[in-house]
């Protein structure tokens, strides 16, 4: 349920600050849910998806096999 649970706002602010400044994340004492929600928010903020639309079908079709996915 990692991406279904809500993170703690204060922790997510600490995570965002650490990422923005390059501070080590392993020194933070945040819940895994705060890390998960922070990651989702980061990915949602990108103007373009991480996997471009023109590659989406190919990525989904090759997800069944690590070897095929690497190609």
mmCIF file of N, CA and C in Angstrom:
data_model
loop_
_atom_site.group_PDB
_atom_site.id
_atom_site.type_symbol
_atom_site.label_atom_id
_atom_site.label_comp_id
_atom_site.label_asym_id
_atom_site.label_seq_id
_atom_site.Cartn_x
_atom_site.Cartn_y
_atom_site.Cartn_z
ATOM 1 N N UNK A 1 0.811 -1.196 0.000
ATOM 2 C CA UNK A 1 0.000 0.000 0.000
ATOM 3 C C UNK A 1 0.857 1.263 0.000
ATOM 4 N N UNK A 2 2.084 1.152 -0.443
ATOM 5 C CA UNK A 2 3.028 2.257 -0.360
ATOM 6 C C UNK A 2 2.496 3.542 -0.994
ATOM 7 N N UNK A 3 1.939 3.444 -2.174
ATOM 8 C CA UNK A 3 1.495 4.649 -2.877
ATOM 9 C C UNK A 3 0.024 4.971 -2.607
ATOM 10 N N UNK A 4 -0.596 4.246 -1.701
ATOM 11 C CA UNK A 4 -1.988 4.506 -1.354
ATOM 12 C C UNK A 4 -2.119 5.266 -0.046
ATOM 13 N N UNK A 5 -1.134 5.121 0.822
ATOM 14 C CA UNK A 5 -1.155 5.804 2.123
ATOM 15 C C UNK A 5 -0.625 7.225 1.973
ATOM 16 N N UNK A 6 -1.152 8.126 2.760
ATOM 17 C CA UNK A 6 -0.733 9.526 2.726
ATOM 18 C C UNK A 6 0.512 9.715 3.587
ATOM 19 N N UNK A 7 1.446 10.520 3.073
ATOM 20 C CA UNK A 7 2.641 10.856 3.826
ATOM 21 C C UNK A 7 2.359 11.964 4.828
ATOM 22 N N UNK A 8 3.311 12.207 5.710
ATOM 23 C CA UNK A 8 3.211 13.268 6.712
ATOM 24 C C UNK A 8 3.762 14.546 6.078
ATOM 25 N N UNK A 9 2.966 15.612 6.094
ATOM 26 C CA UNK A 9 3.330 16.850 5.410
ATOM 27 C C UNK A 9 4.698 17.367 5.846
ATOM 28 N N UNK A 10 4.966 17.410 7.129
ATOM 29 C CA UNK A 10 6.247 17.922 7.627
ATOM 30 C C UNK A 10 7.414 17.071 7.113
ATOM 31 N N UNK A 11 7.230 15.776 7.091
ATOM 32 C CA UNK A 11 8.277 14.890 6.583
ATOM 33 C C UNK A 11 8.498 15.109 5.091
ATOM 34 N N UNK A 12 7.415 15.281 4.349
ATOM 35 C CA UNK A 12 7.543 15.498 2.909
ATOM 36 C C UNK A 12 8.260 16.811 2.615
ATOM 37 N N UNK A 13 8.064 17.814 3.446
ATOM 38 C CA UNK A 13 8.786 19.075 3.297
ATOM 39 C C UNK A 13 10.278 18.870 3.563
ATOM 40 N N UNK A 14 10.609 18.048 4.552
ATOM 41 C CA UNK A 14 12.014 17.738 4.843
ATOM 42 C C UNK A 14 12.656 16.998 3.665
ATOM 43 N N UNK A 15 11.915 16.062 3.103
ATOM 44 C CA UNK A 15 12.418 15.291 1.959
ATOM 45 C C UNK A 15 12.647 16.216 0.769
ATOM 46 N N UNK A 16 11.683 17.069 0.491
ATOM 47 C CA UNK A 16 11.815 17.993 -0.642
ATOM 48 C C UNK A 16 13.013 18.922 -0.445
ATOM 49 N N UNK A 17 13.199 19.429 0.760
ATOM 50 C CA UNK A 17 14.336 20.300 1.060
ATOM 51 C C UNK A 17 15.648 19.554 0.857
ATOM 52 N N UNK A 18 15.709 18.323 1.328
ATOM 53 C CA UNK A 18 16.931 17.524 1.176
ATOM 54 C C UNK A 18 17.235 17.272 -0.300
ATOM 55 N N UNK A 19 16.226 16.941 -1.066
ATOM 56 C CA UNK A 19 16.428 16.692 -2.498
ATOM 57 C C UNK A 19 16.864 17.985 -3.191
ATOM 58 N N UNK A 20 16.261 19.088 -2.839
ATOM 59 C CA UNK A 20 16.586 20.373 -3.463
ATOM 60 C C UNK A 20 18.008 20.834 -3.157
ATOM 61 N N UNK A 21 18.491 20.517 -1.977
ATOM 62 C CA UNK A 21 19.812 20.991 -1.563
ATOM 63 C C UNK A 21 20.906 19.942 -1.724
ATOM 64 N N UNK A 22 20.526 18.726 -2.040
ATOM 65 C CA UNK A 22 21.510 17.658 -2.179
ATOM 66 C C UNK A 22 21.919 17.031 -0.863
ATOM 67 N N UNK A 23 21.159 17.304 0.184
ATOM 68 C CA UNK A 23 21.450 16.715 1.496
ATOM 69 C C UNK A 23 21.147 15.214 1.462
ATOM 70 N N UNK A 24 21.861 14.425 2.239
ATOM 71 C CA UNK A 24 21.614 12.974 2.245
ATOM 72 C C UNK A 24 20.238 12.628 2.823
ATOM 73 N N UNK A 25 19.547 11.777 2.120
ATOM 74 C CA UNK A 25 18.216 11.347 2.569
ATOM 75 C C UNK A 25 18.292 10.337 3.699
ATOM 76 N N UNK A 26 19.390 9.620 3.795
ATOM 77 C CA UNK A 26 19.474 8.576 4.821
ATOM 78 C C UNK A 26 19.595 9.138 6.240
ATOM 79 N N UNK A 27 19.796 10.434 6.362
ATOM 80 C CA UNK A 27 19.849 11.051 7.688
ATOM 81 C C UNK A 27 18.472 11.491 8.183
ATOM 82 N N UNK A 28 17.487 11.462 7.292
ATOM 83 C CA UNK A 28 16.125 11.828 7.676
ATOM 84 C C UNK A 28 15.436 10.634 8.322
ATOM 85 N N UNK A 29 14.558 10.907 9.236
ATOM 86 C CA UNK A 29 13.781 9.841 9.873
ATOM 87 C C UNK A 29 12.326 10.043 9.474
ATOM 88 N N UNK A 30 12.020 9.657 8.233
ATOM 89 C CA UNK A 30 10.685 9.851 7.674
ATOM 90 C C UNK A 30 10.063 8.494 7.359
ATOM 91 N N UNK A 31 8.753 8.464 7.330
ATOM 92 C CA UNK A 31 8.063 7.212 7.028
ATOM 93 C C UNK A 31 8.197 6.882 5.542
ATOM 94 N N UNK A 32 8.105 5.624 5.250
ATOM 95 C CA UNK A 32 8.170 5.176 3.860
ATOM 96 C C UNK A 32 7.026 5.790 3.057
ATOM 97 N N UNK A 33 5.907 6.075 3.706
ATOM 98 C CA UNK A 33 4.770 6.682 3.017
ATOM 99 C C UNK A 33 5.073 8.123 2.619
ATOM 100 N N UNK A 34 5.836 8.820 3.434
ATOM 101 C CA UNK A 34 6.238 10.183 3.081
ATOM 102 C C UNK A 34 7.188 10.165 1.882
ATOM 103 N N UNK A 35 8.098 9.193 1.844
ATOM 104 C CA UNK A 35 8.983 9.058 0.688
ATOM 105 C C UNK A 35 8.169 8.712 -0.562
ATOM 106 N N UNK A 36 7.232 7.794 -0.422
ATOM 107 C CA UNK A 36 6.408 7.396 -1.560
ATOM 108 C C UNK A 36 5.598 8.553 -2.117
ATOM 109 N N UNK A 37 4.935 9.298 -1.250
ATOM 110 C CA UNK A 37 4.125 10.420 -1.728
ATOM 111 C C UNK A 37 5.008 11.521 -2.296
ATOM 112 N N UNK A 38 6.176 11.721 -1.717
ATOM 113 C CA UNK A 38 7.114 12.716 -2.253
ATOM 114 C C UNK A 38 7.545 12.338 -3.668
ATOM 115 N N UNK A 39 7.800 11.062 -3.884
ATOM 116 C CA UNK A 39 8.179 10.592 -5.215
ATOM 117 C C UNK A 39 7.049 10.814 -6.214
ATOM 118 N N UNK A 40 5.835 10.476 -5.822
ATOM 119 C CA UNK A 40 4.684 10.661 -6.715
ATOM 120 C C UNK A 40 4.512 12.136 -7.060
ATOM 121 N N UNK A 41 4.622 13.001 -6.071
ATOM 122 C CA UNK A 41 4.484 14.443 -6.319
ATOM 123 C C UNK A 41 5.580 14.956 -7.245
ATOM 124 N N UNK A 42 6.802 14.461 -7.063
ATOM 125 C CA UNK A 42 7.898 14.858 -7.932
ATOM 126 C C UNK A 42 7.610 14.451 -9.379
ATOM 127 N N UNK A 43 7.219 13.206 -9.573
ATOM 128 C CA UNK A 43 6.939 12.720 -10.921
ATOM 129 C C UNK A 43 5.771 13.466 -11.563
ATOM 130 N N UNK A 44 4.770 13.807 -10.771
ATOM 131 C CA UNK A 44 3.621 14.556 -11.294
ATOM 132 C C UNK A 44 3.999 15.982 -11.680
ATOM 133 N N UNK A 45 5.071 16.506 -11.117
ATOM 134 C CA UNK A 45 5.461 17.888 -11.400
ATOM 135 C C UNK A 45 6.211 18.031 -12.724
ATOM 136 N N UNK A 46 6.686 16.933 -13.285
ATOM 137 C CA UNK A 46 7.426 17.012 -14.540
ATOM 138 C C UNK A 46 6.494 17.427 -15.674
ATOM 139 N N UNK A 47 6.968 18.303 -16.571
ATOM 140 C CA UNK A 47 6.118 18.730 -17.696
ATOM 141 C C UNK A 47 5.868 17.593 -18.692
ATOM 142 N N UNK A 48 6.793 16.673 -18.791
ATOM 143 C CA UNK A 48 6.659 15.520 -19.679
ATOM 144 C C UNK A 48 6.759 14.251 -18.836
ATOM 145 N N UNK A 49 6.085 13.188 -19.229
ATOM 146 C CA UNK A 49 6.199 11.939 -18.468
ATOM 147 C C UNK A 49 7.614 11.372 -18.551
ATOM 148 N N UNK A 50 7.995 10.586 -17.553
ATOM 149 C CA UNK A 50 9.319 9.968 -17.535
ATOM 150 C C UNK A 50 9.477 9.035 -18.725
ATOM 151 N N UNK A 51 8.445 8.270 -19.019
ATOM 152 C CA UNK A 51 8.426 7.424 -20.210
ATOM 153 C C UNK A 51 7.612 8.168 -21.265
ATOM 154 N N UNK A 52 8.256 8.590 -22.363
ATOM 155 C CA UNK A 52 7.525 9.332 -23.395
ATOM 156 C C UNK A 52 6.361 8.511 -23.958
ATOM 157 N N UNK A 53 5.316 9.208 -24.355
ATOM 158 C CA UNK A 53 4.122 8.536 -24.856
ATOM 159 C C UNK A 53 4.430 7.603 -26.026
ATOM 160 N N UNK A 54 5.357 7.987 -26.885
ATOM 161 C CA UNK A 54 5.639 7.157 -28.059
ATOM 162 C C UNK A 54 6.328 5.838 -27.681
ATOM 163 N N UNK A 55 6.872 5.743 -26.455
ATOM 164 C CA UNK A 55 7.510 4.500 -26.000
ATOM 165 C C UNK A 55 6.646 3.700 -25.028
ATOM 166 N N UNK A 56 5.529 4.257 -24.618
ATOM 167 C CA UNK A 56 4.717 3.622 -23.581
ATOM 168 C C UNK A 56 4.267 2.216 -23.971
ATOM 169 N N UNK A 57 3.706 2.056 -25.148
ATOM 170 C CA UNK A 57 3.223 0.730 -25.579
ATOM 171 C C UNK A 57 4.367 -0.272 -25.604
ATOM 172 N N UNK A 58 5.499 0.125 -26.163
ATOM 173 C CA UNK A 58 6.660 -0.769 -26.239
ATOM 174 C C UNK A 58 7.131 -1.161 -24.841
ATOM 175 N N UNK A 59 7.134 -0.236 -23.918
ATOM 176 C CA UNK A 59 7.549 -0.531 -22.534
ATOM 177 C C UNK A 59 6.588 -1.514 -21.874
ATOM 178 N N UNK A 60 5.305 -1.293 -22.047
ATOM 179 C CA UNK A 60 4.310 -2.185 -21.443
ATOM 180 C C UNK A 60 4.389 -3.583 -22.039
ATOM 181 N N UNK A 61 4.622 -3.679 -23.332
ATOM 182 C CA UNK A 61 4.698 -4.985 -23.986
ATOM 183 C C UNK A 61 5.963 -5.744 -23.612
ATOM 184 N N UNK A 62 7.020 -5.044 -23.236
ATOM 185 C CA UNK A 62 8.274 -5.726 -22.894
ATOM 186 C C UNK A 62 8.446 -5.939 -21.390
ATOM 187 N N UNK A 63 7.475 -5.515 -20.601
ATOM 188 C CA UNK A 63 7.598 -5.604 -19.144
ATOM 189 C C UNK A 63 7.617 -7.041 -18.625
ATOM 190 N N UNK A 64 7.193 -7.983 -19.417
ATOM 191 C CA UNK A 64 7.141 -9.381 -18.965
ATOM 192 C C UNK A 64 8.518 -10.030 -18.874
ATOM 193 N N UNK A 65 9.507 -9.432 -19.528
ATOM 194 C CA UNK A 65 10.818 -10.055 -19.588
ATOM 195 C C UNK A 65 11.924 -9.013 -19.396
ATOM 196 N N UNK A 66 12.821 -9.247 -18.464
ATOM 197 C CA UNK A 66 13.915 -8.319 -18.211
ATOM 198 C C UNK A 66 14.802 -8.186 -19.444
ATOM 199 N N UNK A 67 15.082 -9.288 -20.120
ATOM 200 C CA UNK A 67 15.938 -9.266 -21.302
ATOM 201 C C UNK A 67 15.305 -8.430 -22.407
ATOM 202 N N UNK A 68 14.026 -8.639 -22.651
ATOM 203 C CA UNK A 68 13.324 -7.871 -23.692
ATOM 204 C C UNK A 68 13.263 -6.391 -23.298
ATOM 205 N N UNK A 69 13.033 -6.124 -22.037
ATOM 206 C CA UNK A 69 12.945 -4.732 -21.568
ATOM 207 C C UNK A 69 14.287 -4.020 -21.756
ATOM 208 N N UNK A 70 15.393 -4.702 -21.526
ATOM 209 C CA UNK A 70 16.700 -4.083 -21.719
ATOM 210 C C UNK A 70 16.931 -3.708 -23.178
ATOM 211 N N UNK A 71 16.394 -4.506 -24.105
ATOM 212 C CA UNK A 71 16.576 -4.229 -25.538
ATOM 213 C C UNK A 71 15.801 -2.989 -25.905
#
